[in-house]
Amino acid sequence: MDNEHYFCMMKCFLRKKIGDRVINGHPWIFGNELGDSEGTAEPGDIVEVYSYNGSFVGKGYINPASQIRIRLLTREKSDVIDDRFFFNRIKQAWDYRKQIGYTENCRLVFGEADQLPALIIDKFNDYFVIQSLALGIEKWKHAIVSAINEIFKPKGIYERNDVPVRTLEGMEQIKGFLSEPFDTNIIINENGLKFNVDIENGQKTGYFLDQQDNRRAIQHVVNGGDVLEAFCYTGTFSLHAAQYGAKSTLGLDISENAVAAARRNAELNGYSDICKFQAVNAFDVLKLWVKEGKRYDTVILDPPAFTKSRENIDKAVTGYKEINLRGMKLVKPGGFLVTASCTNLVSPELYLKTIDMAAKDAKRNLRQVAWLTQSADHPILWHVPSTQYLKFLIVQVM
Ligand code: SAH
């Protein structure tokens, strides 16, 4: 047995007749794409992947319990997957964020897009929130935390692994400190405003950084107007609207906690008189207000994903159509609709088609102002389509 073989790890061979997705750079290998193998591996171990004819493809981690059997970490045969490897990847991710101008707050690591599949790290100034969503990356959590400590000397690191997808990998859902305990209610700066972020109990990692550029994009469609923001969470769009000169804003969210946080954010920025919030079901309230003939200069919609699975795309499309139909009807002629969708399961094309259907039903014509996506600290890989997930549209509703 040669040395390399001795030290290494399981070798997995791709089947001959599979698509070219993996060869073209996609890091996921599904169980049905794998043929022969040599050696054995524990769940979460690093394995080597070869094509059916024996040419090297890459190294990644394996989990027999997961439909995504292997996620590749590298295509370089000489790369050694050790603590230093993770340090370098995180350092590269940070250098990239700095280069494109995201420093105080950013998604530092966006999984596949940073060649660290299933790893999410959000940076909120001196605090870091981690999600490790696959067994093979969970095993390197210690190295990941060490790298963050070494690069940033942070004030705190927290894991928000209370995420259902972890069960698909056979992992428990947990949350807690990965540093000395700290006060998990922090304040971040964004576009000249301040926002409370509840790292421990907020949604996802506590704050939606992916909309940070889009919040600036509403600047010219809210000035002097009455603004309605449905699905407002902690009121970020409402507060931006106030800052950009809105006369009044009303934010709606079904979560009492979110509305309480939104009110705290209004207070923190001195906009309590302009920004009001209500804890209600937006679907019901919008329907009622359409009937009552209420009208706003600008309506902002940022609903939740509506679906987590491919089988339910129809349900999601119905949800998007319904809520946008109601939203449009609430816009005064010549006012604006700002609308978003945060699931990769609904493609940009399908989303635009859905908005178009809603406009036809509402008998309104749309004039496109802006058609955007997630902020650039959530990079989109053209060969990994699921990395594009956020759609953000501003239209004038004629
Ligand atoms: N725009 C926000 C993020 C919104 S996330 C930001 O940039 O921070 C979607 C929000 O919709 C969540 O806060 C969730 O509580 C809320 N939500 C889900 N279903 C709802 C419903 N039926 N009515 C009102 N809000 C709802």
Tab-separated table of C-alpha atoms and ligand atoms in Angstrom:
chain	number	residue	atom	x	y	z
A	1	MET	CA	0.000	0.000	0.000
A	2	ASP	CA	1.460	3.356	-0.953
A	3	ASN	CA	1.680	6.111	1.596
A	4	GLU	CA	-1.044	8.228	0.183
A	5	HIS	CA	-3.440	5.367	0.109
A	6	TYR	CA	-2.517	4.446	3.625
A	7	PHE	CA	-3.239	7.891	5.072
A	8	CYS	CA	-6.206	8.538	2.979
A	9	MET	CA	-9.440	8.125	3.253
A	10	MET	CA	-12.189	6.588	1.299
A	11	LYS	CA	-12.206	6.962	-2.472
A	12	CYS	CA	-15.562	7.384	-4.117
A	13	PHE	CA	-16.116	7.048	-7.857
A	14	LEU	CA	-18.792	8.878	-9.782
A	15	ARG	CA	-20.997	6.814	-12.047
A	16	LYS	CA	-20.271	7.004	-15.746
A	17	LYS	CA	-23.678	8.223	-16.834
A	18	ILE	CA	-24.343	11.269	-14.742
A	19	GLY	CA	-24.852	14.863	-15.805
A	20	ASP	CA	-21.943	17.276	-15.975
A	21	ARG	CA	-23.082	19.340	-12.968
A	22	VAL	CA	-20.276	18.134	-10.676
A	23	ILE	CA	-17.594	18.349	-13.358
A	24	ASN	CA	-18.746	21.912	-14.113
A	25	GLY	CA	-18.108	22.965	-10.543
A	26	HIS	CA	-21.194	22.165	-8.482
A	27	PRO	CA	-20.059	20.905	-5.046
A	28	TRP	CA	-22.930	18.497	-4.296
A	29	ILE	CA	-22.857	14.803	-5.119
A	30	PHE	CA	-26.081	12.867	-4.625
A	31	GLY	CA	-26.203	9.230	-3.560
A	32	ASN	CA	-27.418	8.063	-6.979
A	33	GLU	CA	-24.438	9.690	-8.696
A	34	LEU	CA	-21.947	7.483	-6.857
A	35	GLY	CA	-20.754	4.088	-8.041
A	36	ASP	CA	-17.819	2.091	-6.687
A	37	SER	CA	-15.788	2.991	-3.644
A	38	GLU	CA	-12.571	1.894	-1.951
A	39	GLY	CA	-12.006	1.973	1.798
A	40	THR	CA	-14.406	3.122	4.454
A	41	ALA	CA	-15.325	6.367	6.147
A	42	GLU	CA	-17.268	7.482	9.177
A	43	PRO	CA	-20.205	9.838	8.625
A	44	GLY	CA	-18.805	13.357	8.275
A	45	ASP	CA	-15.300	12.203	7.248
A	46	ILE	CA	-13.341	13.692	4.380
A	47	VAL	CA	-13.298	11.485	1.266
A	48	GLU	CA	-11.732	11.725	-2.187
A	49	VAL	CA	-13.919	11.754	-5.253
A	50	TYR	CA	-12.886	10.456	-8.678
A	51	SER	CA	-14.658	10.227	-11.977
A	52	TYR	CA	-15.613	6.738	-13.207
A	53	ASN	CA	-12.341	6.522	-15.144
A	54	GLY	CA	-10.195	7.466	-12.173
A	55	SER	CA	-9.422	11.144	-12.706
A	56	PHE	CA	-9.402	13.215	-9.547
A	57	VAL	CA	-12.497	15.380	-8.974
A	58	GLY	CA	-12.121	16.750	-5.451
A	59	LYS	CA	-12.233	16.223	-1.711
A	60	GLY	CA	-15.189	16.743	0.512
A	61	TYR	CA	-17.173	15.398	3.401
A	62	ILE	CA	-19.542	12.465	3.268
A	63	ASN	CA	-22.765	11.694	5.102
A	64	PRO	CA	-24.573	8.477	4.166
A	65	ALA	CA	-27.639	9.723	6.066
A	66	SER	CA	-28.026	12.715	3.755
A	67	GLN	CA	-29.438	12.813	0.229
A	68	ILE	CA	-26.565	15.125	-0.593
A	69	ARG	CA	-24.043	12.362	0.044
A	70	ILE	CA	-20.841	14.368	-0.488
A	71	ARG	CA	-20.182	18.092	-0.467
A	72	LEU	CA	-16.880	19.060	-2.048
A	73	LEU	CA	-14.545	21.441	-0.225
A	74	THR	CA	-11.790	21.567	-2.821
A	75	ARG	CA	-10.845	20.526	-6.344
A	76	GLU	CA	-7.112	20.614	-5.561
A	77	LYS	CA	-5.562	17.228	-4.944
A	78	SER	CA	-2.734	18.779	-2.952
A	79	ASP	CA	-5.069	20.547	-0.493
A	80	VAL	CA	-4.918	19.037	2.964
A	81	ILE	CA	-8.195	19.405	4.813
A	82	ASP	CA	-7.083	20.491	8.257
A	83	ASP	CA	-7.629	23.432	10.633
A	84	ARG	CA	-5.424	25.647	8.440
A	85	PHE	CA	-7.565	24.885	5.410
A	86	PHE	CA	-10.608	26.330	7.175
A	87	PHE	CA	-8.616	29.312	8.404
A	88	ASN	CA	-7.570	30.077	4.826
A	89	ARG	CA	-11.080	29.710	3.439
A	90	ILE	CA	-12.506	32.074	6.082
A	91	LYS	CA	-9.671	34.536	5.537
A	92	GLN	CA	-10.396	34.508	1.787
A	93	ALA	CA	-14.086	35.065	2.466
A	94	TRP	CA	-13.224	38.072	4.647
A	95	ASP	CA	-10.816	39.510	2.073
A	96	TYR	CA	-13.574	39.263	-0.531
A	97	ARG	CA	-16.106	41.061	1.692
A	98	LYS	CA	-13.598	43.834	2.389
A	99	GLN	CA	-12.847	44.184	-1.308
A	100	ILE	CA	-16.512	44.637	-2.249
A	101	GLY	CA	-17.125	47.023	0.626
A	102	TYR	CA	-18.861	45.061	3.393
A	103	THR	CA	-17.025	45.447	6.653
A	104	GLU	CA	-19.110	46.232	9.736
A	105	ASN	CA	-21.900	43.778	9.041
A	106	CYS	CA	-21.871	41.085	6.420
A	107	ARG	CA	-22.509	37.495	5.645
A	108	LEU	CA	-18.890	36.515	6.081
A	109	VAL	CA	-19.396	32.983	4.803
A	110	PHE	CA	-22.242	32.064	2.456
A	111	GLY	CA	-21.787	28.295	2.272
A	112	GLU	CA	-21.247	26.925	-1.218
A	113	ALA	CA	-20.482	30.427	-2.572
A	114	ASP	CA	-17.403	30.535	-0.317
A	115	GLN	CA	-16.395	26.923	-0.928
A	116	LEU	CA	-17.509	26.053	2.586
A	117	PRO	CA	-20.680	24.092	1.866
A	118	ALA	CA	-23.427	24.229	4.504
A	119	LEU	CA	-21.603	26.829	6.608
A	120	ILE	CA	-23.134	30.222	7.331
A	121	ILE	CA	-21.327	32.907	9.304
A	122	ASP	CA	-22.911	36.315	9.827
A	123	LYS	CA	-20.742	39.130	11.167
A	124	PHE	CA	-22.477	41.830	13.194
A	125	ASN	CA	-19.645	44.232	13.957
A	126	ASP	CA	-17.673	42.429	16.691
A	127	TYR	CA	-20.089	39.509	17.028
A	128	PHE	CA	-20.357	36.373	14.933
A	129	VAL	CA	-23.260	33.989	14.432
A	130	ILE	CA	-22.622	30.541	12.983
A	131	GLN	CA	-24.866	27.915	11.419
A	132	SER	CA	-23.339	24.555	10.534
A	133	LEU	CA	-25.990	22.782	8.513
A	134	ALA	CA	-24.255	19.514	7.583
A	135	LEU	CA	-22.511	16.892	9.692
A	136	GLY	CA	-19.256	17.193	7.764
A	137	ILE	CA	-18.908	20.909	8.518
A	138	GLU	CA	-20.156	20.532	12.091
A	139	LYS	CA	-17.079	18.376	12.718
A	140	TRP	CA	-14.835	21.365	11.974
A	141	LYS	CA	-16.692	23.800	14.196
A	142	HIS	CA	-13.763	24.048	16.563
A	143	ALA	CA	-11.388	24.981	13.732
A	144	ILE	CA	-13.907	27.497	12.402
A	145	VAL	CA	-14.255	29.169	15.798
A	146	SER	CA	-10.453	29.259	16.195
A	147	ALA	CA	-10.116	30.914	12.791
A	148	ILE	CA	-12.677	33.598	13.701
A	149	ASN	CA	-10.850	34.215	16.967
A	150	GLU	CA	-7.532	34.516	15.200
A	151	ILE	CA	-8.702	36.779	12.367
A	152	PHE	CA	-11.133	39.056	14.237
A	153	LYS	CA	-10.503	38.902	18.003
A	154	PRO	CA	-14.317	39.021	18.339
A	155	LYS	CA	-16.368	40.064	21.353
A	156	GLY	CA	-18.569	37.025	20.976
A	157	ILE	CA	-19.454	33.985	18.878
A	158	TYR	CA	-22.845	32.277	18.977
A	159	GLU	CA	-24.297	29.267	17.172
A	160	ARG	CA	-27.838	29.364	15.834
A	161	ASN	CA	-28.069	25.728	14.946
A	162	ASP	CA	-31.719	25.583	15.940
A	163	VAL	CA	-32.530	24.889	12.309
A	164	PRO	CA	-34.777	22.050	11.067
A	165	VAL	CA	-32.538	21.147	8.063
A	166	ARG	CA	-30.029	19.747	10.551
A	167	THR	CA	-32.341	16.786	11.127
A	168	LEU	CA	-31.848	15.774	7.461
A	169	GLU	CA	-28.191	15.293	8.401
A	170	GLY	CA	-29.019	13.350	11.562
A	171	MET	CA	-28.018	16.249	13.821
A	172	GLU	CA	-29.786	17.820	16.776
A	173	GLN	CA	-31.013	21.408	16.827
A	174	ILE	CA	-29.056	23.525	19.292
A	175	LYS	CA	-28.082	27.088	20.039
A	176	GLY	CA	-25.575	28.605	22.423
A	177	PHE	CA	-22.283	30.369	22.990
A	178	LEU	CA	-19.114	29.338	21.187
A	179	SER	CA	-17.196	31.978	23.147
A	180	GLU	CA	-17.431	33.370	26.641
A	181	PRO	CA	-21.080	34.293	27.259
A	182	PHE	CA	-22.018	37.844	26.246
A	183	ASP	CA	-25.117	40.038	26.047
A	184	THR	CA	-26.831	38.710	22.922
A	185	ASN	CA	-28.855	41.896	22.388
A	186	ILE	CA	-26.538	44.012	20.298
A	187	ILE	CA	-26.821	47.107	18.127
A	188	ILE	CA	-25.584	47.376	14.553
A	189	ASN	CA	-25.303	50.343	12.180
A	190	GLU	CA	-26.767	50.134	8.711
A	191	ASN	CA	-27.116	52.930	6.181
A	192	GLY	CA	-26.866	55.525	8.939
A	193	LEU	CA	-29.534	53.882	11.121
A	194	LYS	CA	-29.160	51.742	14.226
A	195	PHE	CA	-30.830	48.382	14.683
A	196	ASN	CA	-31.231	46.081	17.658
A	197	VAL	CA	-30.227	42.536	16.814
A	198	ASP	CA	-31.313	39.706	19.081
A	199	ILE	CA	-28.708	37.072	18.335
A	200	GLU	CA	-30.199	34.472	20.657
A	201	ASN	CA	-33.909	34.703	19.856
A	202	GLY	CA	-34.221	36.654	16.610
A	203	GLN	CA	-35.203	34.936	13.363
A	204	LYS	CA	-32.467	32.947	11.577
A	205	THR	CA	-29.186	34.525	12.736
A	206	GLY	CA	-31.020	37.509	14.224
A	207	TYR	CA	-31.054	39.920	11.278
A	208	PHE	CA	-31.576	39.774	7.500
A	209	LEU	CA	-28.348	41.115	6.056
A	210	ASP	CA	-29.307	40.066	2.534
A	211	GLN	CA	-31.613	43.108	2.182
A	212	GLN	CA	-29.037	45.658	3.344
A	213	ASP	CA	-28.541	47.173	-0.132
A	214	ASN	CA	-32.207	46.871	-1.085
A	215	ARG	CA	-33.197	48.912	1.951
A	216	ARG	CA	-31.253	51.775	0.370
A	217	ALA	CA	-32.986	51.165	-2.950
A	218	ILE	CA	-36.338	52.454	-1.621
A	219	GLN	CA	-34.914	55.955	-1.132
A	220	HIS	CA	-36.728	57.598	-4.051
A	221	VAL	CA	-40.085	55.861	-3.748
A	222	VAL	CA	-41.041	56.778	-0.184
A	223	ASN	CA	-40.361	60.502	0.067
A	224	GLY	CA	-43.303	62.413	1.582
A	225	GLY	CA	-45.597	59.399	1.386
A	226	ASP	CA	-47.631	57.071	3.564
A	227	VAL	CA	-45.894	53.728	3.541
A	228	LEU	CA	-47.259	50.291	4.398
A	229	GLU	CA	-44.740	47.540	5.152
A	230	ALA	CA	-46.144	44.023	5.482
A	231	PHE	CA	-43.965	41.227	6.941
A	232	CYS	CA	-41.821	43.900	8.545
A	233	TYR	CA	-39.955	41.760	11.121
A	234	THR	CA	-37.936	44.352	13.106
A	235	GLY	CA	-39.108	47.233	10.911
A	236	THR	CA	-35.976	47.765	8.869
A	237	PHE	CA	-37.700	48.993	5.697
A	238	SER	CA	-40.051	51.253	7.681
A	239	LEU	CA	-37.121	52.904	9.411
A	240	HIS	CA	-35.317	53.399	6.134
A	241	ALA	CA	-38.501	54.912	4.699
A	242	ALA	CA	-38.665	57.334	7.641
A	243	GLN	CA	-35.043	58.266	7.099
A	244	TYR	CA	-35.729	58.869	3.402
A	245	GLY	CA	-38.591	61.264	4.199
A	246	ALA	CA	-41.772	59.196	4.470
A	247	LYS	CA	-44.637	61.018	6.186
A	248	SER	CA	-45.830	57.895	7.986
A	249	THR	CA	-45.059	54.199	7.992
A	250	LEU	CA	-47.101	51.260	9.228
A	251	GLY	CA	-45.328	47.932	9.686
A	252	LEU	CA	-47.186	44.622	10.088
A	253	ASP	CA	-45.852	41.340	11.363
A	254	ILE	CA	-47.533	38.279	12.800
A	255	SER	CA	-44.858	37.972	15.490
A	256	GLU	CA	-45.396	40.018	18.671
A	257	ASN	CA	-41.668	39.796	19.372
A	258	ALA	CA	-40.819	41.203	15.965
A	259	VAL	CA	-43.223	44.112	16.414
A	260	ALA	CA	-41.832	44.851	19.873
A	261	ALA	CA	-38.321	44.896	18.414
A	262	ALA	CA	-39.500	47.122	15.547
A	263	ARG	CA	-40.882	49.632	18.064
A	264	ARG	CA	-37.571	49.570	19.934
A	265	ASN	CA	-35.782	50.261	16.660
A	266	ALA	CA	-38.074	53.218	15.930
A	267	GLU	CA	-37.315	54.610	19.362
A	268	LEU	CA	-33.591	54.019	18.995
A	269	ASN	CA	-33.580	56.165	15.859
A	270	GLY	CA	-35.985	58.862	17.028
A	271	TYR	CA	-38.741	57.850	14.580
A	272	SER	CA	-41.424	56.669	17.011
A	273	ASP	CA	-43.799	59.385	15.783
A	274	ILE	CA	-43.490	58.356	12.141
A	275	CYS	CA	-43.104	54.582	12.404
A	276	LYS	CA	-45.996	52.554	13.820
A	277	PHE	CA	-46.243	48.778	14.035
A	278	GLN	CA	-49.025	46.233	14.544
A	279	ALA	CA	-48.893	42.519	15.310
A	280	VAL	CA	-51.405	41.061	12.841
A	281	ASN	CA	-51.761	38.504	10.085
A	282	ALA	CA	-50.890	40.495	6.962
A	283	PHE	CA	-52.971	38.295	4.658
A	284	ASP	CA	-56.155	39.002	6.602
A	285	VAL	CA	-55.504	42.672	7.211
A	286	LEU	CA	-54.532	43.467	3.611
A	287	LYS	CA	-57.666	41.749	2.352
A	288	LEU	CA	-59.805	43.781	4.717
A	289	TRP	CA	-58.094	47.055	3.880
A	290	VAL	CA	-58.522	46.479	0.147
A	291	LYS	CA	-62.260	46.082	0.820
A	292	GLU	CA	-62.298	49.213	2.943
A	293	GLY	CA	-60.629	51.160	0.128
A	294	LYS	CA	-57.486	52.137	2.034
A	295	ARG	CA	-54.651	53.432	-0.139
A	296	TYR	CA	-50.921	54.024	0.384
A	297	ASP	CA	-48.255	55.808	-1.602
A	298	THR	CA	-45.894	52.884	-1.204
A	299	VAL	CA	-46.498	49.275	-0.187
A	300	ILE	CA	-43.569	47.076	0.816
A	301	LEU	CA	-43.895	43.267	0.951
A	302	ASP	CA	-41.201	40.900	2.181
A	303	PRO	CA	-43.083	37.694	2.973
A	304	PRO	CA	-41.528	34.458	4.261
A	305	ALA	CA	-40.556	31.700	1.833
A	306	PHE	CA	-44.008	29.983	1.717
A	307	THR	CA	-42.272	26.702	0.828
A	308	LYS	CA	-39.199	24.763	1.747
A	309	SER	CA	-39.699	21.969	-0.770
A	310	ARG	CA	-39.869	21.584	-4.523
A	311	GLU	CA	-43.216	19.795	-4.243
A	312	ASN	CA	-44.825	22.942	-2.872
A	313	ILE	CA	-43.717	25.482	-5.463
A	314	ASP	CA	-47.323	25.873	-6.622
A	315	LYS	CA	-48.360	26.767	-3.114
A	316	ALA	CA	-45.608	29.369	-2.918
A	317	VAL	CA	-46.592	30.882	-6.246
A	318	THR	CA	-50.208	31.093	-5.094
A	319	GLY	CA	-49.045	32.819	-1.902
A	320	TYR	CA	-46.898	35.330	-3.782
A	321	LYS	CA	-49.665	36.064	-6.259
A	322	GLU	CA	-52.281	36.542	-3.579
A	323	ILE	CA	-50.237	38.851	-1.366
A	324	ASN	CA	-48.949	40.926	-4.290
A	325	LEU	CA	-52.451	41.246	-5.687
A	326	ARG	CA	-53.610	42.646	-2.363
A	327	GLY	CA	-50.528	44.824	-2.054
A	328	MET	CA	-51.023	46.318	-5.529
A	329	LYS	CA	-54.651	47.120	-4.884
A	330	LEU	CA	-53.578	49.128	-1.852
A	331	VAL	CA	-51.248	51.327	-3.924
A	332	LYS	CA	-52.610	54.707	-5.067
A	333	PRO	CA	-52.438	55.197	-8.853
A	334	GLY	CA	-48.846	56.155	-9.610
A	335	GLY	CA	-47.617	54.877	-6.241
A	336	PHE	CA	-45.043	52.163	-5.726
A	337	LEU	CA	-44.923	48.491	-4.839
A	338	VAL	CA	-41.707	47.169	-3.323
A	339	THR	CA	-41.820	43.389	-3.256
A	340	ALA	CA	-39.433	40.552	-2.438
A	341	SER	CA	-39.186	36.769	-2.466
A	342	CYS	CA	-36.565	34.922	-0.458
A	343	THR	CA	-36.718	31.338	-1.715
A	344	ASN	CA	-34.457	29.864	-4.389
A	345	LEU	CA	-37.273	27.435	-5.244
A	346	VAL	CA	-39.092	30.220	-7.106
A	347	SER	CA	-36.870	31.361	-9.968
A	348	PRO	CA	-36.579	35.036	-10.921
A	349	GLU	CA	-38.523	34.301	-14.135
A	350	LEU	CA	-41.345	32.550	-12.318
A	351	TYR	CA	-41.462	35.318	-9.744
A	352	LEU	CA	-41.808	38.061	-12.368
A	353	LYS	CA	-44.478	36.020	-14.120
A	354	THR	CA	-46.353	35.755	-10.831
A	355	ILE	CA	-46.224	39.508	-10.236
A	356	ASP	CA	-47.390	40.036	-13.804
A	357	MET	CA	-50.375	37.740	-13.222
A	358	ALA	CA	-51.245	39.664	-10.073
A	359	ALA	CA	-51.070	42.956	-11.992
A	360	LYS	CA	-53.417	41.628	-14.664
A	361	ASP	CA	-55.894	40.465	-12.020
A	362	ALA	CA	-55.667	43.831	-10.295
A	363	LYS	CA	-56.100	45.555	-13.679
A	364	ARG	CA	-53.044	47.696	-13.029
A	365	ASN	CA	-50.053	48.351	-15.281
A	366	LEU	CA	-46.554	48.171	-13.874
A	367	ARG	CA	-43.543	50.327	-14.640
A	368	GLN	CA	-40.312	48.761	-13.446
A	369	VAL	CA	-38.087	50.932	-11.256
A	370	ALA	CA	-35.564	48.389	-9.981
A	371	TRP	CA	-35.016	44.656	-10.261
A	372	LEU	CA	-32.444	43.507	-7.727
A	373	THR	CA	-31.218	40.523	-5.762
A	374	GLN	CA	-29.423	39.766	-2.486
A	375	SER	CA	-26.533	41.999	-1.444
A	376	ALA	CA	-23.115	41.064	-2.775
A	377	ASP	CA	-21.888	39.645	0.541
A	378	HIS	CA	-24.165	36.722	-0.417
A	379	PRO	CA	-22.362	35.958	-3.693
A	380	ILE	CA	-24.190	34.167	-6.499
A	381	LEU	CA	-22.351	31.325	-8.228
A	382	TRP	CA	-23.606	30.893	-11.757
A	383	HIS	CA	-22.842	27.169	-11.628
A	384	VAL	CA	-24.716	26.729	-8.324
A	385	PRO	CA	-28.154	28.154	-9.106
A	386	SER	CA	-29.478	27.748	-5.557
A	387	THR	CA	-27.062	30.467	-4.394
A	388	GLN	CA	-29.385	32.987	-6.067
A	389	TYR	CA	-32.434	33.158	-3.877
A	390	LEU	CA	-33.538	36.731	-3.232
A	391	LYS	CA	-35.686	38.599	-5.730
A	392	PHE	CA	-36.363	42.267	-5.074
A	393	LEU	CA	-38.572	44.341	-7.307
A	394	ILE	CA	-39.704	47.960	-7.222
A	395	VAL	CA	-42.488	48.895	-9.621
A	396	GLN	CA	-44.662	51.908	-10.115
A	397	VAL	CA	-48.281	50.791	-10.068
A	398	MET	CA	-50.124	52.805	-12.722
B	1	SAH	N1	-38.177	42.564	5.758
B	1	SAH	C1	-37.656	41.940	6.947
B	1	SAH	C2	-37.659	40.435	6.910
B	1	SAH	C3	-39.012	39.799	6.801
B	1	SAH	S1	-38.987	38.087	7.130
B	1	SAH	C4	-36.227	42.441	7.150
B	1	SAH	O1	-35.639	42.958	6.192
B	1	SAH	O2	-35.692	42.297	8.239
B	1	SAH	C5	-40.677	37.675	7.022
B	1	SAH	C6	-41.513	38.105	8.212
B	1	SAH	O3	-42.861	37.748	7.932
B	1	SAH	C7	-41.176	37.441	9.536
B	1	SAH	O4	-40.858	38.431	10.477
B	1	SAH	C8	-42.457	36.705	9.959
B	1	SAH	O5	-42.731	36.816	11.349
B	1	SAH	C9	-43.497	37.450	9.170
B	1	SAH	N2	-44.744	36.726	8.844
B	1	SAH	C10	-44.908	35.441	8.469
B	1	SAH	N3	-46.195	35.191	8.181
B	1	SAH	C11	-46.867	36.348	8.381
B	1	SAH	C12	-48.226	36.745	8.229
B	1	SAH	N4	-49.175	35.885	7.804
B	1	SAH	N5	-48.560	38.018	8.507
B	1	SAH	C13	-47.613	38.912	8.910
B	1	SAH	N6	-46.326	38.581	9.053
B	1	SAH	C14	-45.946	37.336	8.795
